[in-house]
PDB file of C-alpha atoms in Angstrom:
ATOM      1  CA  TRP A   1      85.035  40.583 -32.475  1.00 49.00           C
ATOM      2  CA  CYS A   2      84.192  40.190 -28.522  1.00 49.00           C
ATOM      3  CA  LEU A   3      86.133  43.083 -26.815  1.00 50.00           C
ATOM      4  CA  SER A   4      84.846  45.526 -29.515  1.00 49.00           C
ATOM      5  CA  LEU A   5      80.777  44.499 -27.859  1.00 50.00           C
ATOM      6  CA  THR A   6      81.895  44.313 -24.320  1.00 51.00           C
ATOM      7  CA  THR A   7      83.948  48.184 -24.685  1.00 52.00           C
ATOM      8  CA  SER A   8      81.096  49.563 -26.960  1.00 54.00           C
ATOM      9  CA  SER A   9      78.275  48.688 -24.093  1.00 55.00           C
ATOM     10  CA  ILE A  10      80.630  51.368 -21.207  1.00 56.00           C
ATOM     11  CA  PRO A  11      78.154  53.643 -20.520  1.00 61.00           C
ATOM     12  CA  ASP A  12      79.751  57.537 -21.562  1.00 62.00           C
ATOM     13  CA  CYS A  13      78.494  58.905 -18.453  1.00 56.00           C
ATOM     14  CA  LEU A  14      81.252  56.646 -16.558  1.00 61.00           C
ATOM     15  CA  SER A  15      83.891  56.300 -19.012  1.00 60.00           C
ATOM     16  CA  LYS A  16      84.475  60.139 -17.773  1.00 64.00           C
ATOM     17  CA  ALA A  17      85.570  61.716 -14.200  1.00 66.00           C
ATOM     18  CA  PRO A  18      82.734  62.238 -11.976  1.00 66.00           C
ATOM     19  CA  PRO A  19      81.897  66.304 -12.459  1.00 66.00           C
ATOM     20  CA  PRO A  20      83.704  67.866  -9.071  1.00 65.00           C
ATOM     21  CA  ASN A  21      80.794  68.579  -6.014  1.00 70.00           C
ATOM     22  CA  PRO A  22      79.558  72.195  -5.875  1.00 67.00           C
ATOM     23  CA  PRO A  23      80.647  73.900  -1.949  1.00 69.00           C
ATOM     24  CA  HIS A  24      77.835  73.199   0.188  1.00 77.00           C
ATOM     25  CA  TRP A  25      76.914  75.714   3.459  1.00 79.00           C
ATOM     26  CA  GLY A  26      78.408  72.903   5.802  1.00 84.00           C
ATOM     27  CA  LEU A  27      81.378  73.484   5.060  1.00 87.00           C
ATOM     28  CA  GLY A  28      81.870  77.282   6.214  1.00 86.00           C
ATOM     29  CA  PHE A  29      80.702  76.308   8.936  1.00 84.00           C
ATOM     30  CA  GLN A  30      83.979  73.605   9.620  1.00 85.00           C
ATOM     31  CA  VAL A  31      85.871  76.484   8.301  1.00 84.00           C
ATOM     32  CA  LEU A  32      84.290  78.957  11.461  1.00 82.00           C
ATOM     33  CA  TYR A  33      84.796  76.203  13.907  1.00 82.00           C
ATOM     34  CA  LEU A  34      88.248  76.220  13.147  1.00 84.00           C
ATOM     35  CA  VAL A  35      89.229  79.290  13.067  1.00 80.00           C
ATOM     36  CA  TRP A  36      87.407  79.454  16.369  1.00 80.00           C
ATOM     37  CA  ALA A  37      89.202  76.537  17.789  1.00 81.00           C
ATOM     38  CA  PHE A  38      92.695  77.291  16.750  1.00 81.00           C
ATOM     39  CA  ILE A  39      93.802  81.041  16.644  1.00 78.00           C
ATOM     40  CA  PRO A  40      94.393  82.346  20.070  1.00 77.00           C
ATOM     41  CA  GLU A  41      91.797  85.018  21.660  1.00 73.00           C
ATOM     42  CA  SER A  42      94.385  87.881  21.127  1.00 76.00           C
ATOM     43  CA  TRP A  43      94.296  87.814  17.657  1.00 74.00           C
ATOM     44  CA  LEU A  44      91.082  87.976  16.945  1.00 72.00           C
ATOM     45  CA  ASN A  45      90.513  90.408  19.633  1.00 73.00           C
ATOM     46  CA  SER A  46      93.151  92.340  17.480  1.00 74.00           C
ATOM     47  CA  LEU A  47      91.068  91.850  14.991  1.00 73.00           C
ATOM     48  CA  GLY A  48      88.313  93.335  16.924  1.00 69.00           C
ATOM     49  CA  LEU A  49      86.263  89.765  16.588  1.00 69.00           C
ATOM     50  CA  THR A  50      85.509  89.681  20.896  1.00 68.00           C
ATOM     51  CA  TYR A  51      82.676  88.289  21.805  1.00 70.00           C
ATOM     52  CA  TRP A  52      83.336  84.271  21.096  1.00 70.00           C
ATOM     53  CA  PRO A  53      82.162  81.937  23.525  1.00 71.00           C
ATOM     54  CA  GLN A  54      85.061  80.163  25.610  1.00 74.00           C
ATOM     55  CA  LYS A  55      87.633  77.840  23.786  1.00 75.00           C
ATOM     56  CA  TYR A  56      86.686  75.027  26.593  1.00 80.00           C
ATOM     57  CA  TRP A  57      83.281  73.894  24.212  1.00 81.00           C
ATOM     58  CA  ALA A  58      85.982  73.667  21.327  1.00 81.00           C
ATOM     59  CA  VAL A  59      86.847  70.288  23.092  1.00 84.00           C
ATOM     60  CA  ALA A  60      83.527  69.804  25.059  1.00 88.00           C
ATOM     61  CA  LEU A  61      81.249  70.076  22.373  1.00 88.00           C
ATOM     62  CA  PRO A  62      82.889  67.041  21.109  1.00 89.00           C
ATOM     63  CA  VAL A  63      83.231  64.872  24.123  1.00 94.00           C
ATOM     64  CA  TYR A  64      79.343  65.145  24.768  1.00 95.00           C
ATOM     65  CA  LEU A  65      77.956  64.423  21.466  1.00 94.00           C
ATOM     66  CA  LEU A  66      80.378  61.263  21.622  1.00 96.00           C
ATOM     67  CA  ILE A  67      79.093  60.427  24.453  1.00 97.00           C
ATOM     68  CA  THR A  68      75.602  60.833  23.413  1.00 97.00           C
ATOM     69  CA  VAL A  69      75.951  58.468  20.807  1.00 97.00           C
ATOM     70  CA  PHE A  70      77.264  56.043  22.658  1.00 97.00           C
ATOM     71  CA  ILE A  71      74.958  56.362  25.592  1.00 97.00           C
ATOM     72  CA  GLY A  72      72.272  56.218  22.872  1.00 97.00           C
ATOM     73  CA  TYR A  73      73.326  52.350  21.840  1.00 97.00           C
ATOM     74  CA  VAL A  74      72.447  51.386  25.163  1.00 97.00           C
ATOM     75  CA  LEU A  75      69.712  53.332  25.442  1.00 97.00           C
ATOM     76  CA  LEU A  76      68.135  52.053  22.198  1.00 96.00           C
ATOM     77  CA  PHE A  77      69.001  48.202  23.253  1.00 94.00           C
ATOM     78  CA  GLY A  78      67.199  48.927  27.096  1.00 94.00           C
ATOM     79  CA  VAL A  79      64.093  50.549  24.745  1.00 95.00           C
ATOM     80  CA  ASN A  80      63.967  47.367  23.393  1.00 92.00           C
ATOM     81  CA  MET A  81      64.291  45.236  26.380  1.00 91.00           C
ATOM     82  CA  MET A  82      61.237  47.050  27.900  1.00 92.00           C
ATOM     83  CA  SER A  83      59.149  47.200  24.684  1.00 92.00           C
ATOM     84  CA  THR A  84      59.278  43.133  25.153  1.00 92.00           C
ATOM     85  CA  SER A  85      56.234  41.843  25.785  1.00 91.00           C
ATOM     86  CA  PRO A  86      55.903  39.149  28.866  1.00 92.00           C
ATOM     87  CA  LEU A  87      55.449  35.630  28.452  1.00 92.00           C
ATOM     88  CA  ASP A  88      51.629  36.456  29.945  1.00 90.00           C
ATOM     89  CA  SER A  89      50.818  39.145  27.831  1.00 91.00           C
ATOM     90  CA  ILE A  90      47.788  38.490  25.217  1.00 91.00           C
ATOM     91  CA  HIS A  91      50.077  40.591  22.322  1.00 91.00           C
ATOM     92  CA  ASN A  92      52.458  36.946  21.897  1.00 91.00           C
ATOM     93  CA  ILE A  93      49.081  35.105  20.669  1.00 91.00           C
ATOM     94  CA  THR A  94      47.362  38.018  18.507  1.00 88.00           C
ATOM     95  CA  ASP A  95      46.618  41.518  18.296  1.00 87.00           C
ATOM     96  CA  ASN A  96      44.294  43.842  16.713  1.00 86.00           C
ATOM     97  CA  TYR A  97      44.970  42.870  13.254  1.00 87.00           C
ATOM     98  CA  ALA A  98      44.794  39.320  13.638  1.00 86.00           C
ATOM     99  CA  LYS A  99      40.966  40.000  15.732  1.00 84.00           C
ATOM    100  CA  ASN A 100      39.202  42.428  12.915  1.00 84.00           C
ATOM    101  CA  GLN A 101      40.490  40.035  10.018  1.00 83.00           C
ATOM    102  CA  GLN A 102      37.840  39.171   7.351  1.00 81.00           C
ATOM    103  CA  HIS A 103      37.606  35.486   6.201  1.00 79.00           C
ATOM    104  CA  LYS A 104      38.104  34.795   2.582  1.00 77.00           C
ATOM    105  CA  LYS A 105      35.804  31.947   0.721  1.00 78.00           C
ATOM    106  CA  ASP A 106      38.060  29.146   0.051  1.00 77.00           C
ATOM    107  CA  GLN A 107      38.329  29.281  -4.059  1.00 78.00           C
ATOM    108  CA  GLU A 108      38.666  25.637  -5.473  1.00 81.00           C
ATOM    109  CA  GLU A 109      41.986  24.505  -6.932  1.00 84.00           C
ATOM    110  CA  ALA A 110      43.490  27.819  -6.311  1.00 84.00           C
ATOM    111  CA  ILE A 111      45.707  28.481  -3.106  1.00 85.00           C
ATOM    112  CA  PRO A 112      44.048  29.438  -0.249  1.00 82.00           C
ATOM    113  CA  ALA A 113      44.077  33.353   0.521  1.00 83.00           C
ATOM    114  CA  LEU A 114      47.043  35.102   2.418  1.00 85.00           C
ATOM    115  CA  ARG A 115      45.717  34.733   7.246  1.00 86.00           C
ATOM    116  CA  ASP A 116      46.472  34.639  10.514  1.00 88.00           C
ATOM    117  CA  ILE A 117      46.548  31.557  11.528  1.00 89.00           C
ATOM    118  CA  PRO A 118      45.351  31.190  15.111  1.00 90.00           C
ATOM    119  CA  ILE A 119      47.730  29.822  17.985  1.00 92.00           C
ATOM    120  CA  SER A 120      45.330  26.498  18.849  1.00 92.00           C
ATOM    121  CA  GLU A 121      45.495  25.415  15.105  1.00 91.00           C
ATOM    122  CA  VAL A 122      49.005  25.903  14.115  1.00 92.00           C
ATOM    123  CA  ASN A 123      49.484  23.749  18.057  1.00 93.00           C
ATOM    124  CA  GLN A 124      48.042  20.908  15.959  1.00 93.00           C
ATOM    125  CA  MET A 125      49.442  20.787  13.095  1.00 92.00           C
ATOM    126  CA  PHE A 126      53.436  21.213  14.179  1.00 92.00           C
ATOM    127  CA  PHE A 127      52.158  18.965  17.951  1.00 91.00           C
ATOM    128  CA  LEU A 128      49.232  16.843  17.367  1.00 88.00           C
ATOM    129  CA  GLU A 129      49.656  15.446  13.869  1.00 79.00           C
ATOM    130  CA  ALA A 130      53.507  14.568  14.375  1.00 61.00           C
ATOM    131  CA  LYS A 131      53.238  11.193  15.269  1.00 53.00           C
TER     132      LYS A 131
ATOM    133  CA  MET B   1      51.127   4.435  28.556  1.00 43.00           C
ATOM    134  CA  ALA B   2      48.359   2.883  27.987  1.00 45.00           C
ATOM    135  CA  GLY B   3      44.953   3.893  30.644  1.00 44.00           C
ATOM    136  CA  PRO B   4      44.238   2.035  33.492  1.00 45.00           C
ATOM    137  CA  GLY B   5      41.346  -0.107  32.142  1.00 47.00           C
ATOM    138  CA  ALA B   6      39.554  -2.094  34.155  1.00 46.00           C
ATOM    139  CA  GLY B   7      42.104  -1.392  37.738  1.00 48.00           C
ATOM    140  CA  GLU B   8      41.472   1.202  40.095  1.00 51.00           C
ATOM    141  CA  GLN B   9      45.039   1.796  40.397  1.00 56.00           C
ATOM    142  CA  ALA B  10      46.745   5.294  39.466  1.00 62.00           C
ATOM    143  CA  MET B  11      49.809   4.745  36.177  1.00 81.00           C
ATOM    144  CA  GLU B  12      52.542   6.530  36.977  1.00 87.00           C
ATOM    145  CA  ASP B  13      56.025   7.005  35.258  1.00 88.00           C
ATOM    146  CA  GLU B  14      58.848   9.546  35.210  1.00 89.00           C
ATOM    147  CA  ARG B  15      60.871  10.506  32.436  1.00 88.00           C
ATOM    148  CA  SER B  16      63.813  12.972  32.504  1.00 89.00           C
ATOM    149  CA  PHE B  17      64.423  16.394  30.220  1.00 89.00           C
ATOM    150  CA  SER B  18      66.479  18.993  30.279  1.00 87.00           C
ATOM    151  CA  ASP B  19      65.540  22.680  30.976  1.00 86.00           C
ATOM    152  CA  ILE B  20      66.463  26.098  28.676  1.00 85.00           C
ATOM    153  CA  CYS B  21      69.343  26.227  30.486  1.00 84.00           C
ATOM    154  CA  GLY B  22      71.173  22.564  30.586  1.00 83.00           C
ATOM    155  CA  GLY B  23      69.810  21.839  34.209  1.00 85.00           C
ATOM    156  CA  ARG B  24      68.144  18.481  34.454  1.00 88.00           C
ATOM    157  CA  LEU B  25      63.960  17.584  35.190  1.00 91.00           C
ATOM    158  CA  ALA B  26      61.940  15.634  36.563  1.00 92.00           C
ATOM    159  CA  LEU B  27      58.533  15.002  34.806  1.00 92.00           C
ATOM    160  CA  HIS B  28      56.490  12.052  36.725  1.00 92.00           C
ATOM    161  CA  ARG B  29      52.829  11.522  35.433  1.00 92.00           C
ATOM    162  CA  ARG B  30      50.439   9.905  37.090  1.00 91.00           C
ATOM    163  CA  TYR B  31      46.642   9.240  35.969  1.00 90.00           C
ATOM    164  CA  TYR B  32      44.212   8.801  38.518  1.00 88.00           C
ATOM    165  CA  SER B  33      41.969   8.263  36.240  1.00 89.00           C
ATOM    166  CA  PRO B  34      41.416   7.603  32.159  1.00 85.00           C
ATOM    167  CA  TYR B  35      40.576  11.963  32.406  1.00 88.00           C
ATOM    168  CA  CYS B  36      41.999  13.351  35.443  1.00 91.00           C
ATOM    169  CA  LEU B  37      45.819  14.063  34.908  1.00 92.00           C
ATOM    170  CA  GLU B  38      49.018  15.322  36.884  1.00 94.00           C
ATOM    171  CA  PHE B  39      52.005  16.582  36.180  1.00 94.00           C
ATOM    172  CA  CYS B  40      54.956  16.887  38.742  1.00 94.00           C
ATOM    173  CA  LEU B  41      58.036  18.112  37.379  1.00 93.00           C
ATOM    174  CA  SER B  42      61.008  19.223  39.559  1.00 93.00           C
ATOM    175  CA  CYS B  43      63.429  21.724  39.077  1.00 91.00           C
ATOM    176  CA  PRO B  44      67.224  21.462  40.051  1.00 89.00           C
ATOM    177  CA  ARG B  45      68.126  21.191  43.936  1.00 89.00           C
ATOM    178  CA  ILE B  46      69.649  24.280  45.022  1.00 89.00           C
ATOM    179  CA  SER B  47      73.799  23.530  44.296  1.00 89.00           C
ATOM    180  CA  LEU B  48      76.904  23.241  46.733  1.00 93.00           C
ATOM    181  CA  ARG B  49      78.610  25.367  43.818  1.00 94.00           C
ATOM    182  CA  SER B  50      76.674  28.483  43.356  1.00 92.00           C
ATOM    183  CA  LEU B  51      75.869  28.946  47.584  1.00 93.00           C
ATOM    184  CA  THR B  52      79.960  28.172  48.336  1.00 95.00           C
ATOM    185  CA  ALA B  53      80.497  30.909  45.789  1.00 95.00           C
ATOM    186  CA  VAL B  54      77.575  33.665  46.675  1.00 93.00           C
ATOM    187  CA  THR B  55      78.498  33.194  50.713  1.00 93.00           C
ATOM    188  CA  CYS B  56      82.127  33.506  50.049  1.00 94.00           C
ATOM    189  CA  THR B  57      81.537  36.819  47.910  1.00 94.00           C
ATOM    190  CA  VAL B  58      79.945  38.020  50.800  1.00 92.00           C
ATOM    191  CA  TRP B  59      82.009  37.573  53.130  1.00 92.00           C
ATOM    192  CA  LEU B  60      85.186  38.454  51.600  1.00 93.00           C
ATOM    193  CA  ALA B  61      83.179  41.636  50.672  1.00 92.00           C
ATOM    194  CA  ALA B  62      82.645  42.341  54.208  1.00 92.00           C
ATOM    195  CA  TYR B  63      86.060  41.712  55.482  1.00 92.00           C
ATOM    196  CA  GLY B  64      86.958  44.153  52.659  1.00 92.00           C
ATOM    197  CA  LEU B  65      84.815  46.773  54.249  1.00 90.00           C
ATOM    198  CA  PHE B  66      85.884  45.718  57.908  1.00 92.00           C
ATOM    199  CA  THR B  67      90.350  46.093  56.608  1.00 91.00           C
ATOM    200  CA  LEU B  68      88.459  49.743  55.187  1.00 90.00           C
ATOM    201  CA  CYS B  69      86.834  50.085  59.069  1.00 88.00           C
ATOM    202  CA  GLU B  70      88.114  48.723  61.681  1.00 87.00           C
ATOM    203  CA  ASN B  71      83.859  48.015  62.762  1.00 86.00           C
ATOM    204  CA  SER B  72      83.629  44.571  63.831  1.00 86.00           C
ATOM    205  CA  MET B  73      80.142  44.847  63.925  1.00 88.00           C
ATOM    206  CA  ILE B  74      80.089  44.725  59.899  1.00 88.00           C
ATOM    207  CA  LEU B  75      81.287  41.023  60.204  1.00 91.00           C
ATOM    208  CA  SER B  76      78.454  39.696  61.881  1.00 91.00           C
ATOM    209  CA  ALA B  77      75.848  41.958  60.403  1.00 90.00           C
ATOM    210  CA  ALA B  78      77.451  40.387  56.963  1.00 91.00           C
ATOM    211  CA  ILE B  79      76.918  36.697  58.351  1.00 93.00           C
ATOM    212  CA  PHE B  80      73.160  37.755  59.396  1.00 93.00           C
ATOM    213  CA  ILE B  81      72.467  38.947  56.139  1.00 92.00           C
ATOM    214  CA  THR B  82      73.784  35.395  54.551  1.00 94.00           C
ATOM    215  CA  LEU B  83      71.585  33.395  57.216  1.00 95.00           C
ATOM    216  CA  LEU B  84      68.414  35.218  56.243  1.00 96.00           C
ATOM    217  CA  GLY B  85      69.075  36.066  52.709  1.00 94.00           C
ATOM    218  CA  LEU B  86      69.465  31.981  51.955  1.00 94.00           C
ATOM    219  CA  LEU B  87      66.467  32.198  54.176  1.00 94.00           C
ATOM    220  CA  GLY B  88      64.238  34.461  52.430  1.00 95.00           C
ATOM    221  CA  TYR B  89      65.866  32.815  48.543  1.00 94.00           C
ATOM    222  CA  LEU B  90      64.564  29.102  49.826  1.00 93.00           C
ATOM    223  CA  HIS B  91      60.932  30.623  51.258  1.00 94.00           C
ATOM    224  CA  PHE B  92      60.122  33.097  48.271  1.00 94.00           C
ATOM    225  CA  VAL B  93      62.359  32.051  45.421  1.00 92.00           C
ATOM    226  CA  LYS B  94      63.491  28.878  45.222  1.00 93.00           C
ATOM    227  CA  ILE B  95      60.869  27.115  43.403  1.00 93.00           C
ATOM    228  CA  ASP B  96      61.199  22.683  44.209  1.00 93.00           C
ATOM    229  CA  HIS B  97      58.580  21.218  41.842  1.00 93.00           C
ATOM    230  CA  GLU B  98      55.611  22.478  39.689  1.00 94.00           C
ATOM    231  CA  THR B  99      52.723  20.581  39.640  1.00 95.00           C
ATOM    232  CA  LEU B 100      49.909  20.726  37.154  1.00 95.00           C
ATOM    233  CA  LEU B 101      46.800  19.186  37.743  1.00 95.00           C
ATOM    234  CA  ILE B 102      43.458  18.579  35.086  1.00 94.00           C
ATOM    235  CA  ILE B 103      40.613  16.547  35.837  1.00 93.00           C
ATOM    236  CA  ASP B 104      38.380  17.675  32.712  1.00 89.00           C
ATOM    237  CA  SER B 105      34.337  18.390  34.623  1.00 89.00           C
ATOM    238  CA  LEU B 106      36.408  20.506  36.839  1.00 93.00           C
ATOM    239  CA  GLY B 107      39.478  22.369  35.800  1.00 93.00           C
ATOM    240  CA  ILE B 108      43.281  23.178  36.000  1.00 95.00           C
ATOM    241  CA  GLN B 109      45.219  23.339  39.188  1.00 96.00           C
ATOM    242  CA  MET B 110      48.636  24.352  39.496  1.00 95.00           C
ATOM    243  CA  THR B 111      51.124  24.047  41.956  1.00 95.00           C
ATOM    244  CA  SER B 112      54.592  25.849  42.884  1.00 95.00           C
ATOM    245  CA  SER B 113      56.140  24.224  45.803  1.00 95.00           C
ATOM    246  CA  TYR B 114      59.049  26.267  47.489  1.00 94.00           C
ATOM    247  CA  ALA B 115      61.632  24.827  48.504  1.00 92.00           C
ATOM    248  CA  SER B 116      61.267  25.893  52.065  1.00 91.00           C
ATOM    249  CA  GLY B 117      58.080  23.767  52.211  1.00 92.00           C
ATOM    250  CA  LYS B 118      55.508  26.549  50.906  1.00 94.00           C
ATOM    251  CA  GLU B 119      52.902  25.594  48.410  1.00 95.00           C
ATOM    252  CA  SER B 120      50.995  28.539  46.147  1.00 95.00           C
ATOM    253  CA  THR B 121      47.928  27.337  44.197  1.00 96.00           C
ATOM    254  CA  THR B 122      45.847  28.561  41.681  1.00 95.00           C
ATOM    255  CA  PHE B 123      43.033  26.758  39.601  1.00 96.00           C
ATOM    256  CA  ILE B 124      40.643  27.572  36.879  1.00 95.00           C
ATOM    257  CA  GLU B 125      37.832  25.704  36.533  1.00 93.00           C
ATOM    258  CA  MET B 126      37.055  23.988  33.063  1.00 92.00           C
ATOM    259  CA  GLY B 127      34.637  26.901  32.250  1.00 91.00           C
ATOM    260  CA  LYS B 128      37.112  29.354  31.513  1.00 92.00           C
ATOM    261  CA  VAL B 129      39.714  27.184  30.360  1.00 93.00           C
ATOM    262  CA  LYS B 130      39.923  27.975  26.020  1.00 93.00           C
ATOM    263  CA  ASP B 131      42.860  25.432  24.812  1.00 93.00           C
ATOM    264  CA  VAL B 132      46.472  24.784  26.601  1.00 95.00           C
ATOM    265  CA  ILE B 133      48.928  25.595  24.012  1.00 95.00           C
ATOM    266  CA  ILE B 134      52.741  26.079  23.638  1.00 95.00           C
ATOM    267  CA  ASN B 135      53.709  29.556  22.103  1.00 94.00           C
ATOM    268  CA  GLU B 136      56.933  30.981  21.200  1.00 93.00           C
ATOM    269  CA  ALA B 137      58.196  34.237  22.920  1.00 93.00           C
ATOM    270  CA  ILE B 138      61.379  35.898  23.492  1.00 91.00           C
ATOM    271  CA  TYR B 139      62.599  36.134  27.355  1.00 88.00           C
ATOM    272  CA  MET B 140      66.763  37.003  27.030  1.00 83.00           C
ATOM    273  CA  LYS B 141      66.013  34.579  23.449  1.00 88.00           C
ATOM    274  CA  VAL B 142      62.938  32.794  21.795  1.00 91.00           C
ATOM    275  CA  ILE B 143      61.524  30.018  24.309  1.00 92.00           C
ATOM    276  CA  TYR B 144      58.667  27.756  23.925  1.00 94.00           C
ATOM    277  CA  TYR B 145      56.382  28.057  26.533  1.00 94.00           C
ATOM    278  CA  LEU B 146      53.446  26.389  27.972  1.00 95.00           C
ATOM    279  CA  CYS B 147      50.444  28.317  28.186  1.00 94.00           C
ATOM    280  CA  ILE B 148      46.469  27.876  29.462  1.00 95.00           C
ATOM    281  CA  LEU B 149      43.993  31.079  27.487  1.00 95.00           C
ATOM    282  CA  LEU B 150      41.149  31.711  28.932  1.00 94.00           C
ATOM    283  CA  LYS B 151      37.786  32.590  27.094  1.00 93.00           C
ATOM    284  CA  ASP B 152      36.408  35.981  26.675  1.00 90.00           C
ATOM    285  CA  PRO B 153      33.426  36.130  28.434  1.00 89.00           C
ATOM    286  CA  VAL B 154      32.335  39.155  25.772  1.00 89.00           C
ATOM    287  CA  GLU B 155      33.431  37.067  22.557  1.00 85.00           C
ATOM    288  CA  PRO B 156      32.797  32.888  21.768  1.00 82.00           C
ATOM    289  CA  HIS B 157      35.988  33.177  19.795  1.00 84.00           C
ATOM    290  CA  GLY B 158      38.476  35.791  21.717  1.00 87.00           C
ATOM    291  CA  ILE B 159      40.875  34.877  24.267  1.00 91.00           C
ATOM    292  CA  SER B 160      40.415  37.643  27.492  1.00 92.00           C
ATOM    293  CA  GLN B 161      43.721  36.089  29.239  1.00 92.00           C
ATOM    294  CA  VAL B 162      46.805  34.189  28.927  1.00 94.00           C
ATOM    295  CA  VAL B 163      48.806  32.284  31.861  1.00 94.00           C
ATOM    296  CA  PRO B 164      51.942  30.528  31.332  1.00 95.00           C
ATOM    297  CA  ILE B 165      52.452  27.408  33.643  1.00 93.00           C
ATOM    298  CA  PHE B 166      55.979  26.210  34.050  1.00 92.00           C
ATOM    299  CA  GLN B 167      57.556  29.292  34.934  1.00 90.00           C
ATOM    300  CA  SER B 168      60.357  28.313  37.202  1.00 89.00           C
ATOM    301  CA  ALA B 169      61.186  25.196  35.444  1.00 87.00           C
ATOM    302  CA  LYS B 170      61.218  26.506  32.176  1.00 90.00           C
ATOM    303  CA  PRO B 171      61.366  22.949  30.296  1.00 92.00           C
ATOM    304  CA  ARG B 172      62.369  22.607  26.426  1.00 92.00           C
ATOM    305  CA  LEU B 173      59.876  21.925  23.517  1.00 92.00           C
ATOM    306  CA  ASP B 174      59.668  17.997  23.809  1.00 92.00           C
ATOM    307  CA  CYS B 175      59.065  18.204  28.000  1.00 92.00           C
ATOM    308  CA  LEU B 176      56.373  20.404  26.653  1.00 93.00           C
ATOM    309  CA  ILE B 177      55.260  18.312  23.503  1.00 93.00           C
ATOM    310  CA  GLU B 178      54.734  15.409  26.396  1.00 91.00           C
ATOM    311  CA  VAL B 179      52.621  17.720  28.551  1.00 93.00           C
ATOM    312  CA  TYR B 180      50.882  19.239  25.033  1.00 95.00           C
ATOM    313  CA  ARG B 181      49.390  15.860  23.997  1.00 93.00           C
ATOM    314  CA  SER B 182      48.291  14.760  27.052  1.00 92.00           C
ATOM    315  CA  CYS B 183      45.918  18.053  27.621  1.00 93.00           C
ATOM    316  CA  GLN B 184      44.939  17.583  24.370  1.00 94.00           C
ATOM    317  CA  GLU B 185      42.992  14.468  24.640  1.00 92.00           C
ATOM    318  CA  ILE B 186      41.507  15.705  27.736  1.00 93.00           C
ATOM    319  CA  LEU B 187      40.677  18.922  26.528  1.00 93.00           C
ATOM    320  CA  ALA B 188      38.616  17.037  23.265  1.00 92.00           C
ATOM    321  CA  HIS B 189      37.186  13.988  25.305  1.00 92.00           C
ATOM    322  CA  GLN B 190      36.201  17.654  27.664  1.00 90.00           C
ATOM    323  CA  LYS B 191      34.645  19.605  24.681  1.00 89.00           C
ATOM    324  CA  ALA B 192      33.226  16.024  23.285  1.00 90.00           C
ATOM    325  CA  THR B 193      31.125  15.304  26.598  1.00 88.00           C
ATOM    326  CA  SER B 194      30.179  19.392  26.985  1.00 83.00           C
ATOM    327  CA  ALA B 195      28.688  19.589  23.680  1.00 77.00           C
ATOM    328  CA  SER B 196      26.271  16.809  23.779  1.00 68.00           C
ATOM    329  CA  PRO B 197      24.095  17.176  27.289  1.00 59.00           C
TER     330      PRO B 197
END
């Protein structure tokens, strides 16, 4: 009983193999890049294709790309460090959204509305009443 | 820990805390009157180990350059640089102790004493002080620091500026809570007396 229930509940699309992907445009560019990188200059010239970039770039461009990726990691870390506000910045305490928030009236027996509590109140709650 | 009562002498006590890097700090508290308080936070002294390490690296680097260049001026320059660097560090960078003096009717004064004896003082009058709070911020990691919020002349409930205190000593939360509680007592008293003219 249980087995028949579980096998019948598998949807039909999962039981069949997935359909093959249609070929996409990137495939053509990859084939072109490999042809340019590997086939010697003389063969391409004999075919009539003479105006190619130098084969040096077939190796240089991937290396440039990798170095850019690694430096991107370092740069992202640096940008993060630079955007951290210093200790004497007002942005550690409040910002425009907190200053302009509307104060809703508290209803009876209801959870108070969500709001940004000023830092003085937070401090009093944490540090003064803990005795 | 009680107030001085009828006596004229100042009450003092001293406790030991640690800063965010693990060094030992000494918090020295003096009550000059019930509402006039001074906190003195002493930073750890410059250690012999770090001094010898820096001197050895500078002199080894200079000796390495000397073997390359065969110019003996490099060695004397290294000695000169080490001496000047040490003097400059003691006079401009290394802080020996930081003091916070609160007088409820006058204001708050912060003093930083450098290792060479130089003192730099900042005074904020009580009319400008909105509150003294402990805030959390990111400084290579999340730290707690004590700061003074200054009132905004334009907006009654706004904050115009944040002045962090004990910046060089960087004590941990237990020390900050002590200072915060005492400051809040004095500020509450000041608000009560200023609200009833």
